[in-house]
Amino acid sequence: MKRRKALKWTLIGVGGGVGAVVLGGAGTLGYIWTEAKLDTAGKVDFANPLAVPPLAESTQDPSGARIFKLEIQSGTVAFKDGRETETWGINGPFLGPTIRAKRGEEVAFAVHNGLAEGTSLHWHGMHLPSVMDGGPHQEVEPDGVWAPQWTMNQPAATLWYHPHPHGRTGNHVYRGLAGMFIVDDDESEGLGLPSEYGVDDLPVIVQDRKFNDDNQFQKDGSFMSMQGFLGDAIMVNGTLAPYFDVTTRLVRLRLLNGSVSRLYNFGFSDGRPFSLIATDGGLLPKAWETDGLQLSPGERAEIVVAFEPGEQVVLRSNPAEEGYTGPLGRFNGGDDRLDICEFRAAENLADTTAIPETMGTAPDLAEAEIAAERSFSLSGFNQINGESMDPRRIDFAVREGTVEVWEVDNADGFMHNFHVHDVQYQVLTVDGRVPPERLRGWKDTVQLVPQRKYRLAMRFADYTDPNLPYMYHCHILAHEDSGMMGQFVVLGEGEEIGQVPATGSVHSHG
Ligand code: C2O
Ligand code: CU
Ligand code: CU
């Protein structure tokens, strides 16, 4: 073990020379090189029926708001034979229910923290006031209740929720706190897309875990990884080695990369094509056919897959296609091939849905008037523009009602991505060129291929608060937690940048 540690630091130390060292090595180094690649294709037994997270129940309050009760709790789960695994969950021992609400609806939550330490729930991808955002400034004390409320004000989309306490997000997500948040709207409901929850419209929350000999989640970072934790056991919705019984010809998968660090390049075992119909912020104007789709942590996509009666096919993650190849890629999971979920089609498949010609609306910010341009350079696991997150520092302010262009780049060659709270953005260009198809819809999180420049256009609308910031950060949670994050406020007319309130916001526990 000691020896491995020493090697790790040697390799980090040589930086750009990693390739030469690894490829030229024999013996131990050769062994490490081979061991660093994980390939489970054809080796997973798919013995467990895929769990589908229940839909969160709600009650109507007299004012018309829909109220959801969310209980954050600890528990245990029998993921495999032997001792049960200690976990955290929301309204259950692991993960949380799928929350579903429609554009225009008023939603209200009672979030009770039943844990022994503070945490929060952030609504990733949601357009809402910063005081409701659930970031590090809305931490809920043990036994505390947090009651955010807002009006759903964005197009149909697959969002998610997860904790966001300062410095501890990765740990809290890894223990099991995460869930899907589906936004509906009138337009999407009339499209005839597969939409029967749990039947032909399926949440697919993909996460990796590593179990220790005692069946507990292992927490220390994987050997040689520079992006935090990589697990070797893949679960979907909390089910290891899952299979799903397909009863319809078309199935819509709402893919969520809910892992703390791992990148997935989704595809099928027979290489069949599928249709990408939505990205982070909602439906694309037109479906795009592909046979591979890479998602970094925090990103979502909706895809529609067609099945033939009686067949079996496996959803798999193939080696990374972009931005994570070569020796650094290998040591960070970029060469891994992982079987994720088996789909078993019935002999008779219902065939009542279709992908319409036109669906959502295309991002339209390319021609907008630009109020400000900013640049962000991510480097060193913990810095943006040379600074680490300080919860008391507001990095800058934007004006409500304006469009800005943020130019973002990954300066150091490790894996990073970039997420902005409150908004969905348009990727205008990647290195000056039109972005690839998979980045042409609304996005809130985008993988940053090393050394490329991403120009992101976003409009800040509706909600202002001079004191309470929104976050922007790398969604590799080890990076976020070590400080690769910043904060901005949205100002109304005549407002000046304020100060983060000193009380009732950031608490630290161990
Ligand atoms: Cu998914 Cu700032 O978070
Ligand atoms: Cu977010
Ligand atoms: Cu990063």
XYZ file of C-alpha atoms in Angstrom, residues 48 75-88 93-95 174-176 207 209 211 215-217 233 235-241:
35
model
C -31.846 -8.025 -9.821
C -30.652 3.523 7.060
C -29.342 0.229 5.773
C -29.798 -1.583 2.477
C -29.194 -5.192 1.426
C -27.454 -4.446 -1.860
C -25.865 -7.899 -1.847
C -25.626 -11.015 0.287
C -24.126 -10.589 3.723
C -24.149 -7.597 5.967
C -26.393 -4.689 5.038
C -24.774 -1.472 3.883
C -25.139 1.693 5.922
C -26.667 4.361 3.724
C -28.415 7.709 3.642
C -32.821 4.361 3.208
C -31.171 5.122 -0.164
C -31.681 7.808 -2.833
C -21.945 9.042 -2.179
C -23.788 7.905 0.935
C -27.002 8.009 -1.061
C -23.759 5.702 -9.898
C -19.721 2.432 -5.648
C -17.801 -2.081 -1.365
C -20.201 -4.709 2.455
C -19.868 -1.046 3.385
C -19.320 1.763 0.900
C -19.700 -1.573 -8.895
C -25.800 0.677 -9.752
C -28.902 2.061 -11.378
C -31.508 3.599 -9.061
C -29.686 1.826 -6.239
C -29.857 -1.638 -7.855
C -26.665 -3.576 -8.558
C -26.636 -5.727 -11.707
